[in-house]
């Protein structure tokens, strides 16, 4: 219990460099895979590990890999999703900055398993300096024979490139990412076809998150069964959690899936409790897109069982009383936080980031933002709450990509669990202390 | 007006970039090349610069415009030497992003979206930059400034002013080699 897999060498001085990384056992998974395993055998280990995508959706990685179409004579691609733009999420940056070679190693081993001879790491443009760190690691990997032609004297060849984005949350959505990688606007594609059949340049493509790819390294080194021993139920392995907000110790923590939420928030090993001795009010557990939960429901399920940091436990009770693990962006709020203002901030975000292809998302996010603004401006009416509820319901499930859902869920959850706060603002506009200030802030959007 | 032409070094990088993709797919290099162009031509993409990029890449100008206008990191209007981008989302907002923004507005005597009269600073508020654990934060060029308080903001502005240099996303300690 509590063994780190991804961040185990995090503390070693110089681990960013090839020499130090190699001395600490780096690139062993490439050696093992390329020299001793068939590509199918690598996929099999990943299946056995039970690893689920760490980008947010939690789809089983081994299964995703086995769906990859393999028409003869057609190139296949592995694309790493390093767009990391989900508010509250910063684990991929941490991993890439601290241990860049782990991602490069994971990319090589995974590309081998998938039979990809060219792979890309698509990284958000704001991480330009991180891209440089990765490129340096890639240079070193080429220089030491881990990339390029006939890796370790085998038949297998791989070229790996870092691709830089330019500021667009939607490019984290896998088909928007592929569009962007093709040099276009980041408009999500209609699925099917799925990327596994027609992805980058119309060729079969796997898109995986940074953390997912990094986890392939310990899985290949120690075997899928060993990995599956960590965690609980179908939540196997370790997970990087980005903890932020009103806590004493924000940061990136690698946890065994299944740690109790209460321990995660209050133990000194992790978040270290709420800042300034304040009371704990609410959590957004998996990045801004997942439903917010009040303190009582995040610590215990509706059935009264302790809530655990796992896919199943966090989702227990569905959206009525549960939430999602999502990207692991864990945002903690203290007693002074206004849920309505926070929701306005999120809704403004989704409105800003909507690509505009689907009317429900393009128009709905804008309307939700406007109505929340009206409430915060002291001009709300009780029917505004129902109107918000109605709009979110008309976005969810009715759009090309899941950004629509991601914009709808936070609104539904805030109303579901904190309706009285909306009512208080509407009944008693004076309870909004800094109306003017909010009005002005809203203008920021035009910037 | 200055002649729009990549430096020899940038041109070499641009040519290398276009070769990273399969035959006929060099349009994939558009976004990375626009970053290089923006850095080289005063921090923004004028129509002339976009047309130039189109000609270098042998694609239509409209293909460049539609991409440049989609992504928030591309500036379609002139900006100051230092573009100060303050994160305004979730965790930063919970921990005082508004105070940072208001302080900068006062200090620079501009509103969000504007450029200071000396052409030194443009203030922008942006969405989560993946640094929520060290909120509040802002970005100038390639650099992140984290765990901010108003004193740190003051010190940063003074430093940038005294350096007087343009900051770009591509400002890195070592040149790109790939
Ligand atoms: C709006 C939106 C934004 C997303 N952003 C990211 C992201 O920044 N990083 C990421 O890995 N996945 C993101 N995803 C999920 C990806 O579409 C995709 O499911 C994921 O990259 C698959 O990798 P995984 O199976 O390893 O998780 C996003 C999805 C949506 C709908
Ligand atoms: S749901 Fe929103 S972001 Fe997704 S494709 Fe439609 S308009 Fe674009
Ligand atoms: S919320 Fe500001 S960096 Fe994430």
XYZ file of C-alpha atoms in Angstrom, chain A residues 8 77 97 116 122 150 169 200 209 326 342-343 346 348 384-385 411 418:
18
model
C 8.697 7.161 -7.251
C -0.687 6.589 -34.783
C 8.283 18.727 -15.927
C 2.764 2.951 -34.543
C 0.076 17.199 -28.338
C 15.642 -0.270 -35.658
C -9.730 23.911 -23.874
C -5.185 11.325 -37.465
C -3.640 10.921 -21.615
C -12.797 12.655 -13.794
C -18.233 29.809 -8.293
C -20.792 28.394 -10.687
C -17.327 27.859 -14.321
C -18.301 31.704 -17.984
C -34.397 31.912 -13.022
C -33.457 28.825 -11.043
C -25.108 23.795 -13.088
C -27.248 24.314 -2.972
